[in-house]
Coordinates of N, CA and C and ligand atoms in Angstrom, one line a residue:
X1 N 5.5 9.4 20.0 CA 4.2 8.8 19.9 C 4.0 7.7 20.9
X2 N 3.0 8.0 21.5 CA 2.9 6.5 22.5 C 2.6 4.9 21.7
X3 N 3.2 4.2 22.9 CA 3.1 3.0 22.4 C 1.6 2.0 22.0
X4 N 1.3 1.0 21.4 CA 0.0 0.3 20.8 C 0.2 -0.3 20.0
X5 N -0.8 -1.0 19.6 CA -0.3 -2.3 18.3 C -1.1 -1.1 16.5
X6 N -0.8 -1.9 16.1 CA -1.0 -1.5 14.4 C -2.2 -0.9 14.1
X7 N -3.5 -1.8 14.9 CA -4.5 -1.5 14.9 C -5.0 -0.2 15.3
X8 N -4.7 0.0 16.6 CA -4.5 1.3 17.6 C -4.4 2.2 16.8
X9 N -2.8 2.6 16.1 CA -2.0 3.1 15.1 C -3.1 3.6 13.8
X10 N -4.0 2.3 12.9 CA -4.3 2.8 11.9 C -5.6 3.9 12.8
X11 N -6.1 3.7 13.5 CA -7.2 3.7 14.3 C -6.9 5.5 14.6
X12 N -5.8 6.1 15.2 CA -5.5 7.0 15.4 C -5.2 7.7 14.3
X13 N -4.3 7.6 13.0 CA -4.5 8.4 12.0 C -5.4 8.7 11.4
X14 N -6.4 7.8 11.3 CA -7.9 8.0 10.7 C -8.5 9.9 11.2
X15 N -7.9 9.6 12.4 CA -8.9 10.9 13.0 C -7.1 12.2 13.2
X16 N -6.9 12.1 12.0 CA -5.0 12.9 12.0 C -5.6 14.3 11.3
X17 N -5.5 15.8 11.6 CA -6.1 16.8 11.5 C -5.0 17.5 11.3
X18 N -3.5 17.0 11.2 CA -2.5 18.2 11.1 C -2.2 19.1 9.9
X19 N -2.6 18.5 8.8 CA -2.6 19.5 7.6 C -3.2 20.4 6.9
X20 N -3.9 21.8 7.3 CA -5.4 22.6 6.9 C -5.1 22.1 5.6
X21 N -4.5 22.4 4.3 CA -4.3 21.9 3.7 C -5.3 21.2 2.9
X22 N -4.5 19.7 3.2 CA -4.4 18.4 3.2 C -6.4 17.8 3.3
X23 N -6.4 18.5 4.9 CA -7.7 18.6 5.4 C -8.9 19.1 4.5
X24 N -8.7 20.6 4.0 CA -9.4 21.0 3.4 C -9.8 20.2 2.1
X25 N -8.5 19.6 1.8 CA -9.1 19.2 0.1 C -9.5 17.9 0.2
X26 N -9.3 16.8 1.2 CA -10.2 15.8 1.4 C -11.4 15.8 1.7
X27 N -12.0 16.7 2.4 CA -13.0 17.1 2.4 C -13.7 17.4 1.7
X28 N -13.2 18.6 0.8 CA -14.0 19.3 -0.6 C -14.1 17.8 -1.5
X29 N -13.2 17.4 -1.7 CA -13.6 16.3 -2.8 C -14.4 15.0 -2.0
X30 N -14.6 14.9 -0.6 CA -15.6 14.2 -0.5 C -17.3 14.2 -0.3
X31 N -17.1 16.3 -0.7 CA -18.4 16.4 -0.3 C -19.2 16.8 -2.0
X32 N -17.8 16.9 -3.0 CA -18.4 17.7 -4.3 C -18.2 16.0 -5.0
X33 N -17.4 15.4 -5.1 CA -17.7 14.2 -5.4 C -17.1 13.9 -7.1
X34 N -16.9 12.9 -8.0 CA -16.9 12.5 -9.2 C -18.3 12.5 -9.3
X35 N -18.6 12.7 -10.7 CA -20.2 12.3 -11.2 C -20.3 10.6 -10.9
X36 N -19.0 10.1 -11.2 CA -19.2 8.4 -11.6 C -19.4 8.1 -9.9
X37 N -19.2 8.8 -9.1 CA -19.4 8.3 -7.2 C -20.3 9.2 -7.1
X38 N -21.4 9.7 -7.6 CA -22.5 11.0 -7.0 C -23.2 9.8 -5.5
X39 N -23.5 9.0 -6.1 CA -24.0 8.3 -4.7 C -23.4 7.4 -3.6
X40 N -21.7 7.7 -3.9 CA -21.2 6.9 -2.7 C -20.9 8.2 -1.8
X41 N -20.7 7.4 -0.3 CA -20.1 8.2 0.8 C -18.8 8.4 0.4
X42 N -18.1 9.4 0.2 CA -16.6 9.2 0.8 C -16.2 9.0 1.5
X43 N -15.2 8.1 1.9 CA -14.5 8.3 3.2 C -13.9 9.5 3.9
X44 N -12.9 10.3 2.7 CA -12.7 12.3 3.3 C -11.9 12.0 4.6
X45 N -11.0 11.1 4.6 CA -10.2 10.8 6.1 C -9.0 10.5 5.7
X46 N -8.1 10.5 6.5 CA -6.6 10.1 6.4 C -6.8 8.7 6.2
X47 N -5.8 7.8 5.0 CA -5.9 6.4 5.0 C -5.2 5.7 5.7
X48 N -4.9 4.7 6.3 CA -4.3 4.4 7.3 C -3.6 3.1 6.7
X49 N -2.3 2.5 6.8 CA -1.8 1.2 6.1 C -3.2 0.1 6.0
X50 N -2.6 -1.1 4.9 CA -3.3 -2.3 4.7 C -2.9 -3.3 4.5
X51 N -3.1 -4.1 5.6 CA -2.2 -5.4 5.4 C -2.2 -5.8 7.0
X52 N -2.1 -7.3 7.2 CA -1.8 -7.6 8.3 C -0.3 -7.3 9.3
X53 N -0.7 -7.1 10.4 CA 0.1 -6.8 11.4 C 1.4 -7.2 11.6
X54 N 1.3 -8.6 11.0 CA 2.8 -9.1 10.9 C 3.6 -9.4 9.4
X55 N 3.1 -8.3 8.7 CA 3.7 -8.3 7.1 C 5.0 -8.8 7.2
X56 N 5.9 -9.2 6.2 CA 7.3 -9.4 5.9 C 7.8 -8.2 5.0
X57 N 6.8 -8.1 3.9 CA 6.8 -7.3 2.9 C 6.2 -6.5 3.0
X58 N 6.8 -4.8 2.7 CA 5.8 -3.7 3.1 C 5.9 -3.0 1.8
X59 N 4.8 -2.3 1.2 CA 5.2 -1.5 0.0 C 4.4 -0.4 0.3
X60 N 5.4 0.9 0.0 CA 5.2 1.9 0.3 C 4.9 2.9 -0.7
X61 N 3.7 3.3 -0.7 CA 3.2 4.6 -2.2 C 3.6 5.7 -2.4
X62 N 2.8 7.0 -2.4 CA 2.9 8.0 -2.5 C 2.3 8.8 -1.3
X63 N 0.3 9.0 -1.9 CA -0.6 9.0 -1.0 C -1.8 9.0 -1.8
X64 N -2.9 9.2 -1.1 CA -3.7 8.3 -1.4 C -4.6 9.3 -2.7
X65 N -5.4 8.5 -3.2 CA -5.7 9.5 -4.8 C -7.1 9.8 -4.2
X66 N -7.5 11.0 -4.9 CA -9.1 12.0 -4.7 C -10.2 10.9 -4.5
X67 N -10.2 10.4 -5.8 CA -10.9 9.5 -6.2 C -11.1 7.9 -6.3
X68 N -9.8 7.1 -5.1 CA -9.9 6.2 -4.8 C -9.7 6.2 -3.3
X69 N -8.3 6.2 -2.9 CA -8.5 5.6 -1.6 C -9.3 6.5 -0.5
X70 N -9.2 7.8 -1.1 CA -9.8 8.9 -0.2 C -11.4 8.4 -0.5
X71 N -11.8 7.4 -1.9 CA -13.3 7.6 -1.3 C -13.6 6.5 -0.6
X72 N -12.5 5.0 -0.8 CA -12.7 4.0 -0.4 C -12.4 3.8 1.2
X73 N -11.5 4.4 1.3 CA -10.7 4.3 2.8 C -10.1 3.3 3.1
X74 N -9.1 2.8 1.8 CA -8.7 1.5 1.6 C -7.4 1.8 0.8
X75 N -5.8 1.7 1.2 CA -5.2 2.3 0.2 C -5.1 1.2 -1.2
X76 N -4.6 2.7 -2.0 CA -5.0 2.2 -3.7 C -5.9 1.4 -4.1
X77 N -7.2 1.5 -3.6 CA -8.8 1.1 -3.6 C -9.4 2.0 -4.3
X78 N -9.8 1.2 -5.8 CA -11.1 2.2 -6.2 C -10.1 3.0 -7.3
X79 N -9.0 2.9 -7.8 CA -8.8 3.7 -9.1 C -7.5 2.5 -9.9
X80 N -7.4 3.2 -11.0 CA -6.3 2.7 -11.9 C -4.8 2.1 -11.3
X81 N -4.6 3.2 -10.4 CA -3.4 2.6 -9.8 C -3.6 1.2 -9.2
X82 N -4.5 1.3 -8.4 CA -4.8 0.0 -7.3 C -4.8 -1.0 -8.1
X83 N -5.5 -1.0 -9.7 CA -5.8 -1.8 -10.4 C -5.3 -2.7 -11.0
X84 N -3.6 -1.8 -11.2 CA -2.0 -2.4 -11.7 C -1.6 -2.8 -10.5
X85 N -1.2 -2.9 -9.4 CA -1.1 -2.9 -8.1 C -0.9 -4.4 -7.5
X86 N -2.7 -4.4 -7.4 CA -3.4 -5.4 -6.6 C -3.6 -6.4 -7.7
X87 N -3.6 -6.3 -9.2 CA -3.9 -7.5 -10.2 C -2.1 -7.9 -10.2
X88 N -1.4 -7.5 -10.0 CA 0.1 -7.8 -10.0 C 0.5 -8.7 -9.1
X89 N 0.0 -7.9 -7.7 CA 0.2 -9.0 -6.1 C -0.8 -10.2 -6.4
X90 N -1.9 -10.2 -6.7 CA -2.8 -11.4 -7.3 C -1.7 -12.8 -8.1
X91 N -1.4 -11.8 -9.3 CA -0.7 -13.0 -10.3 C 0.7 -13.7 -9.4
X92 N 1.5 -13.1 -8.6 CA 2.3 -13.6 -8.3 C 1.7 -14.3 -6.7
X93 N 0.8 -14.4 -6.4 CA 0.3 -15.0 -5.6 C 0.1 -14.5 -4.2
X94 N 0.3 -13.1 -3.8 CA 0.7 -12.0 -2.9 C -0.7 -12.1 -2.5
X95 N -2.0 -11.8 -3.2 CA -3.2 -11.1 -2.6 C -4.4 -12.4 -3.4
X96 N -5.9 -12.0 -2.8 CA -6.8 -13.4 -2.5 C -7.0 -12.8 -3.5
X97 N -7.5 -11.4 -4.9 CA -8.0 -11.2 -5.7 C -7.4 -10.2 -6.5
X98 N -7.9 -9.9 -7.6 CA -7.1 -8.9 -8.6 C -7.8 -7.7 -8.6
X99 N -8.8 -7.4 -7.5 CA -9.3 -6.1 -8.2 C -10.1 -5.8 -6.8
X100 N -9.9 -4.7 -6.6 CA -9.9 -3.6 -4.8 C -11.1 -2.6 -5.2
X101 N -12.2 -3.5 -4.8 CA -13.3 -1.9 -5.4 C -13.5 -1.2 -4.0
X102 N -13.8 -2.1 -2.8 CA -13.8 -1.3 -2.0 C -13.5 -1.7 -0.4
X103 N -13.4 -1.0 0.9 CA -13.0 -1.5 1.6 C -13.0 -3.1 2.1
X104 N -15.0 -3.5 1.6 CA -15.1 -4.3 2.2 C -15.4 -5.9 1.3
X105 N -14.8 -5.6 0.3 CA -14.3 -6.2 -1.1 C -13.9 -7.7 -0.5
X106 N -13.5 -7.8 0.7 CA -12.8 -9.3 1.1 C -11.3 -9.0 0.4
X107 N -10.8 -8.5 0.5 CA -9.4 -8.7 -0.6 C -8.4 -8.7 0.8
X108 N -7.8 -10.1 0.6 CA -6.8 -10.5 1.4 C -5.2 -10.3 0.7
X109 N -4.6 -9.4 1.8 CA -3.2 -9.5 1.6 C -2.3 -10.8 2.2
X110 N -1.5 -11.3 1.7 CA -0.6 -12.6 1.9 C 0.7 -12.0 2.8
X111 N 1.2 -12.0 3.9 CA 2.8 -11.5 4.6 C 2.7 -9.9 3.7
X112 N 1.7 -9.4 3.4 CA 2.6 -7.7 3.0 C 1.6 -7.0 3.4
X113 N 2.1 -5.8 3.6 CA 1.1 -4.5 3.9 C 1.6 -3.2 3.0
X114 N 0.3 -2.6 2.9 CA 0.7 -1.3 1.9 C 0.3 -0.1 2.6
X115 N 1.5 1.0 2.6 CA 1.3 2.0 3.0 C 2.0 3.7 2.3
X116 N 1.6 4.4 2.9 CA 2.5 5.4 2.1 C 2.6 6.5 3.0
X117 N 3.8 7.5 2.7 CA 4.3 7.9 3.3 C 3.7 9.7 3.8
X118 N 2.4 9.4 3.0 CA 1.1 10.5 3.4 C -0.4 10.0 3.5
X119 N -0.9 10.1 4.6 CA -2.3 9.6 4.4 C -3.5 10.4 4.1
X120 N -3.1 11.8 3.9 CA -4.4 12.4 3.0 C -4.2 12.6 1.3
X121 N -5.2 12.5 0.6 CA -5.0 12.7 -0.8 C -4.7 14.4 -0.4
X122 N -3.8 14.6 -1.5 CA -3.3 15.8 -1.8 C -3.7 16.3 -2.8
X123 N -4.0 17.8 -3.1 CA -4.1 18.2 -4.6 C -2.9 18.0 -5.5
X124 N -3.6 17.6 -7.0 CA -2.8 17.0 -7.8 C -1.4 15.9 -7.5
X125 N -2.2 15.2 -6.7 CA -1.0 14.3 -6.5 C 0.1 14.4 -5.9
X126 N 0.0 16.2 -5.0 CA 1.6 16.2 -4.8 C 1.7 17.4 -3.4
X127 N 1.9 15.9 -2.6 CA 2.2 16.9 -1.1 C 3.2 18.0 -1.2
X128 N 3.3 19.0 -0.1 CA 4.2 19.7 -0.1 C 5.9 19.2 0.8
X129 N 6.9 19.8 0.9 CA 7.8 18.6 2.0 C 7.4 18.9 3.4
X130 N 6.6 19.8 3.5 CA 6.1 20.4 5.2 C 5.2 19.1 5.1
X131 N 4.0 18.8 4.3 CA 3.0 18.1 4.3 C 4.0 16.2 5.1
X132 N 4.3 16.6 3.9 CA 5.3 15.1 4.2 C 6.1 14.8 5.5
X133 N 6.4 16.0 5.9 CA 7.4 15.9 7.4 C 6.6 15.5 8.6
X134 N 5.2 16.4 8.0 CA 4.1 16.2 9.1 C 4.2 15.0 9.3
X135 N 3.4 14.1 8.3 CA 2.8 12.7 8.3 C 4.2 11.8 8.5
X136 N 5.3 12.2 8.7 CA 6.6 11.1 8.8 C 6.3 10.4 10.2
X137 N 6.2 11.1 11.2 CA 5.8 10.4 12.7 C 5.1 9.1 12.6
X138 N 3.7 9.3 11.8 CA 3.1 7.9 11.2 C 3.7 6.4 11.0
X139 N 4.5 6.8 9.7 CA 5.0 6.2 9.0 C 6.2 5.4 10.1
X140 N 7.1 6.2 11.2 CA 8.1 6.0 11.7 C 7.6 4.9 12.9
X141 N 6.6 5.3 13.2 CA 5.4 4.7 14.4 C 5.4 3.1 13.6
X142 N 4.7 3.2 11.9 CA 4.1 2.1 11.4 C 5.4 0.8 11.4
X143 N 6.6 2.1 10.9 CA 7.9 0.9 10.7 C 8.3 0.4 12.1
X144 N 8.3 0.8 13.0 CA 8.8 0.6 15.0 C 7.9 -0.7 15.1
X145 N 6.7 -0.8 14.8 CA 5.9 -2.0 15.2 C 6.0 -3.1 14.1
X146 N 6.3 -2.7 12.7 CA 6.2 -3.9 11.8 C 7.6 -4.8 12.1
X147 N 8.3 -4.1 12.9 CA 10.3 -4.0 12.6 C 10.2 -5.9 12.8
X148 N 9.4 -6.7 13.5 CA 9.7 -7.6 14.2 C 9.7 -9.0 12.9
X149 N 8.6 -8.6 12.1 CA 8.5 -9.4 10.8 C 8.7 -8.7 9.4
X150 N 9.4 -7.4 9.7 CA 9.7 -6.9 8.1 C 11.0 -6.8 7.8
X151 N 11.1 -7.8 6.5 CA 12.4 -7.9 5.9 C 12.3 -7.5 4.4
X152 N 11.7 -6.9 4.0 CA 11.7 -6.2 2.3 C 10.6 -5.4 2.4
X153 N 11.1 -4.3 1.8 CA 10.2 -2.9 1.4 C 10.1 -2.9 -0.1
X154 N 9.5 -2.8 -0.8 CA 9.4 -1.7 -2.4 C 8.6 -0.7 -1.9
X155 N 9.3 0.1 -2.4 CA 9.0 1.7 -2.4 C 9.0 1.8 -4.2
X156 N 7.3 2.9 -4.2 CA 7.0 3.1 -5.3 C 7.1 4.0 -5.9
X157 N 8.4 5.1 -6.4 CA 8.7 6.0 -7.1 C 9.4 6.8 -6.1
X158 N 10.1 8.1 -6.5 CA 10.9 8.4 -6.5 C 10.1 9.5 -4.9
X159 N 9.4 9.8 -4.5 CA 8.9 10.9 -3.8 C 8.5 9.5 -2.4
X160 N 8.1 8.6 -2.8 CA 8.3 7.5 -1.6 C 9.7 7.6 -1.0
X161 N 10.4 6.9 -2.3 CA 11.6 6.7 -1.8 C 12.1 7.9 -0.6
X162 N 12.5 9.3 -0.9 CA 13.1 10.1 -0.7 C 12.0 10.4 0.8
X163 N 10.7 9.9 1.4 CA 10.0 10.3 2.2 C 10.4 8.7 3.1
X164 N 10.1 7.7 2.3 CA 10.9 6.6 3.2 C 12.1 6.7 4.2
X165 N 13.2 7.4 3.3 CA 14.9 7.1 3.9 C 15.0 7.6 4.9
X166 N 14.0 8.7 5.3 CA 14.5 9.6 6.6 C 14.0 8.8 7.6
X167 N 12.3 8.1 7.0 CA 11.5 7.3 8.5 C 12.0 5.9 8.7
X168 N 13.1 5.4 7.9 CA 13.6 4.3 8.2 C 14.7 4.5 9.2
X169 N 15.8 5.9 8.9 CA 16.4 6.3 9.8 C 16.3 6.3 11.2
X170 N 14.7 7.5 11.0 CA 14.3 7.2 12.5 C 13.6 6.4 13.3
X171 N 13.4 5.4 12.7 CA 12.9 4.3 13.2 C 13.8 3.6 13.9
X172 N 15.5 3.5 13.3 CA 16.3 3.1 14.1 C 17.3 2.4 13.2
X173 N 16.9 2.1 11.5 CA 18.1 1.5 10.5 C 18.8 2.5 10.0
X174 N 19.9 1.8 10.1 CA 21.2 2.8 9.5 C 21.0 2.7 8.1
X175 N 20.5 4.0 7.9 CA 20.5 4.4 6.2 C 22.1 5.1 5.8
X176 N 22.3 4.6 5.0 CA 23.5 5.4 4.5 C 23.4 6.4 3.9
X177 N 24.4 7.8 4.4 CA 24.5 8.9 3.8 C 25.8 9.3 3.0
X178 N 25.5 9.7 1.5 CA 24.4 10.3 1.2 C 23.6 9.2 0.7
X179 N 22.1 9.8 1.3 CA 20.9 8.9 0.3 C 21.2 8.5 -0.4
X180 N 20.9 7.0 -1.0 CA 21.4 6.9 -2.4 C 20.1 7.4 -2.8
X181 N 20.3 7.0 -4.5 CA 19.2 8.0 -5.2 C 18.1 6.8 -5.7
X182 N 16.7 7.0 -5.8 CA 16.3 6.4 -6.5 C 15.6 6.0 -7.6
X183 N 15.8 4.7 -7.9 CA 16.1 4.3 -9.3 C 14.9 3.1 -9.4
X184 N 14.5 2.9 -10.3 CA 13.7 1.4 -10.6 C 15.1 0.6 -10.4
X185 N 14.7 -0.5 -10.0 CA 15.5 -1.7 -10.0 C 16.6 -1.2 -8.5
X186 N 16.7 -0.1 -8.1 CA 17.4 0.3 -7.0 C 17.3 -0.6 -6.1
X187 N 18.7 -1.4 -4.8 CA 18.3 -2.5 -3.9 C 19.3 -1.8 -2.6
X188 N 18.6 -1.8 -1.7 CA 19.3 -1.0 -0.7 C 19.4 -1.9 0.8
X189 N 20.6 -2.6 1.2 CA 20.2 -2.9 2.3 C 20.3 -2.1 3.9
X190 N 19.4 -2.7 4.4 CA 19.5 -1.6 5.2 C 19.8 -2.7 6.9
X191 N 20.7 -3.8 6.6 CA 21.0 -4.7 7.5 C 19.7 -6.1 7.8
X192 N 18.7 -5.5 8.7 CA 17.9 -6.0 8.7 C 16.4 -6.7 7.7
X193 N 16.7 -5.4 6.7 CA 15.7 -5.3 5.6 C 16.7 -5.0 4.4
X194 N 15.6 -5.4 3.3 CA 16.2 -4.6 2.3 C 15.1 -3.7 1.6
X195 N 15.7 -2.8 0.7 CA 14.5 -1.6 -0.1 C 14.8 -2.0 -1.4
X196 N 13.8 -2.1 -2.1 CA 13.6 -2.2 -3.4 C 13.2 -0.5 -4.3
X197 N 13.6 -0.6 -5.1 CA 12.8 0.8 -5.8 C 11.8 0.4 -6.9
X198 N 11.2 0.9 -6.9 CA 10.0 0.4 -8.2 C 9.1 1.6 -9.1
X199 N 9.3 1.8 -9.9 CA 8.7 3.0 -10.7 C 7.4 2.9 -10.3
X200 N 6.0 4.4 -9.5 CA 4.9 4.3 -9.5 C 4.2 3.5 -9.9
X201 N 3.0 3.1 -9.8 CA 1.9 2.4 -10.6 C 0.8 3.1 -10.9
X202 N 1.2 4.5 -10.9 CA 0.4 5.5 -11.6 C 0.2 5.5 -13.0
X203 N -0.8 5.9 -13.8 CA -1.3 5.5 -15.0 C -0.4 6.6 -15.7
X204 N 0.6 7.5 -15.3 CA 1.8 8.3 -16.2 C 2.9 7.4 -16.4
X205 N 2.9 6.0 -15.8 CA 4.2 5.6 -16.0 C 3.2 3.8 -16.6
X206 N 2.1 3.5 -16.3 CA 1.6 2.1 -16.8 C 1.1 2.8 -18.5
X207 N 0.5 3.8 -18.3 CA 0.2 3.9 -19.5 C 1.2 4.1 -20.9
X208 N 1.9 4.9 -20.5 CA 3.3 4.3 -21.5 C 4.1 3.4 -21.2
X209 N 4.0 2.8 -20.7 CA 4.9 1.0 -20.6 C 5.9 1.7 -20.0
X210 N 6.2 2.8 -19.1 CA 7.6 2.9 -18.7 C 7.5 1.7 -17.1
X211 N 6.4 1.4 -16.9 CA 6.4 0.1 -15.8 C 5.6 -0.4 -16.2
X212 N 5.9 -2.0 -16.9 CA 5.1 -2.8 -17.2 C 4.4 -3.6 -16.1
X213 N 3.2 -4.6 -16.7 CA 3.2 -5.6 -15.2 C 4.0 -6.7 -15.1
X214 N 5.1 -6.8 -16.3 CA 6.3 -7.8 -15.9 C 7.4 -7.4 -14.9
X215 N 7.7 -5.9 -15.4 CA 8.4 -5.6 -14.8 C 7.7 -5.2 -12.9
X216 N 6.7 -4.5 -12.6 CA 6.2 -5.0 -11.4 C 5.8 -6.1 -11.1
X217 N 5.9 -7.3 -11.6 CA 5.9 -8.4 -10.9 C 7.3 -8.9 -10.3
X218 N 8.3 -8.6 -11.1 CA 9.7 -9.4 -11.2 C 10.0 -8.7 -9.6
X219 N 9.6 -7.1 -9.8 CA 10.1 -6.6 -8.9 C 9.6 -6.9 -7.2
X220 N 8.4 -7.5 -7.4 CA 7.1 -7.8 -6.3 C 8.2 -9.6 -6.0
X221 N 8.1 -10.1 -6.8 CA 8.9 -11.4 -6.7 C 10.0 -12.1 -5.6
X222 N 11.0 -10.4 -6.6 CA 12.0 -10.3 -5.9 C 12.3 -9.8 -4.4
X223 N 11.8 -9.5 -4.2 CA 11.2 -8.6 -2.4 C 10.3 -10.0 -2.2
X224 N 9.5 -10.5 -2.3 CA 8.9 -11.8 -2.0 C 10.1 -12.9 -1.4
X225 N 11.0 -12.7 -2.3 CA 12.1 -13.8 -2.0 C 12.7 -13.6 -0.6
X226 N 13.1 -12.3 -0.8 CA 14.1 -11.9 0.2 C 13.2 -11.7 1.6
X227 N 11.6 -11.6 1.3 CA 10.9 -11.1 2.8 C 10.0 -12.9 3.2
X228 N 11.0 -13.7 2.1 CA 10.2 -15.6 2.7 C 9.4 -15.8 2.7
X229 N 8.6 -15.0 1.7 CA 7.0 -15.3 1.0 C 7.0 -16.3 -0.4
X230 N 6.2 -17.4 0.2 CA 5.5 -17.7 -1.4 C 5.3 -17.2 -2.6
X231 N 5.6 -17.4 -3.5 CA 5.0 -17.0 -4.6 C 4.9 -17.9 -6.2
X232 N 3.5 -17.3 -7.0 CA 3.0 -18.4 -7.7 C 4.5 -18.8 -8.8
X233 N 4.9 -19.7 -9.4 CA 6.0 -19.8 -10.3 C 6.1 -19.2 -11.2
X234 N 7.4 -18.5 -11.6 CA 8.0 -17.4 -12.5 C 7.0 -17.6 -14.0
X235 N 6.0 -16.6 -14.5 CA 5.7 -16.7 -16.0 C 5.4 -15.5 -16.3
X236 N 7.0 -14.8 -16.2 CA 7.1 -13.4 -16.7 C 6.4 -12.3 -15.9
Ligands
SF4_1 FE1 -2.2 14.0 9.4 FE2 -0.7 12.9 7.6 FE3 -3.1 13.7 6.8 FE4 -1.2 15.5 7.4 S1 -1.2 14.0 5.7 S2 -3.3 15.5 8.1 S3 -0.1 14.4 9.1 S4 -2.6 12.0 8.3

């Protein structure tokens, strides 16, 4: 990939066509729409990271949902996920507000940026591993330029993780093989940085309490510590 700053970078995936796919179904659901969005634009484009340029702390999703970031063009903007998310970075002191309705919301990230390891919403939530291989270049591009101020990752479930380990590889950190596996509470260093694992913040895993917002906070905290961010004082 040729070289450019972050900007450049989101600027060019925005306009990223390699998936028919991928392509096709951001589209369709930007032009058929939710009843509850009949009158917004969608965005219907690849989402590109969020967060400033010189993050410490990077957290890394899935990809982006139908009905939020694909309408917002803002990752985990605009649905349930974002909601557990960005009210969690809020309480511990990470972000300027608790709630992402839309790009232009003013919602300031603190040292982190959020990205994920596909930038088109996929049907039902779930790229294919071609889909994912595609979009790795991205991701490998996004880690090469953050490298200079990022010292902690959380990665958010188990399909992050496993799409992470290869673009950290080639980015140039020695990941250890074999993969380790991952786990909530998982801590991986990777010399320079470290990886955190963190169960989704998808409403299959908030809605049954299998990830609380204590438990994503402690975890947000903990990567806080280690990437020399502030954060508001420990109350659970
Ligand atoms: Fe491009 Fe990634 Fe979207 Fe595929 S998923 S079209 S590689 S931005």
């Amino acid at each position: 990939m040729d070289s450019g700053g972050l900007a450049e970078l989101d600027d060019r995936i925005t306009g990223c066509r390699a998936c028919p796919r991928l392509v096709e179904w951001r589209e369709e659901v930007a032009r058929t729409k939710r009843a509850a969005f009949a009158d917004e634009t969608y965005w219907g484009r690849p989402v590109p990271g969020f967060g400033p340029a010189d993050a410490s702390l990077l957290i890394v999703g899935l990809a982006p949902a139908a009905h939020g970031a694909n309408r917002t063009g803002r990752m985990f903007t605009g649905d349930r996920s974002g909601d557990v998310l960005y009210t969690a970075l809020y309480d511990v002191g990470l972000a300027s507000r608790s709630t992402a309705e839309s790009a232009d919301d003013g919602l300031t990230l603190y040292g982190v940026r959020i990205t994920s390891p596909v930038h088109c919403a996929p049907p039902a939530n779930k790229p294919t591993p071609q889909e994912r291989d595609a979009c790795r270049p991205w991701l490998v591009r996004e880690l090469e330029l953050l490298r200079p101020s990022l010292r902690a990752v959380v990665v958010l479930g188990g399909f992050g993780w496993q799409a992470a380990l290869p673009a950290f590889a080639e980015a140039g950190w020695a990941v250890p093989r074999p993969r380790p596996a991952f786990a909530h509470g998982a801590r991986l260093s990777l010399g320079s940085i470290e990886l955190f694992g963190c169960f989704h913040v998808s409403q299959r895993n908030t809605f049954t309490g299998r990830l609380t917002p204590a438990m994503l906070r402690h975890v947000l905290r903990t990567a806080a510590a280690v990437a020399g961010l502030t954060t508001t004082p420990y109350a659970g």
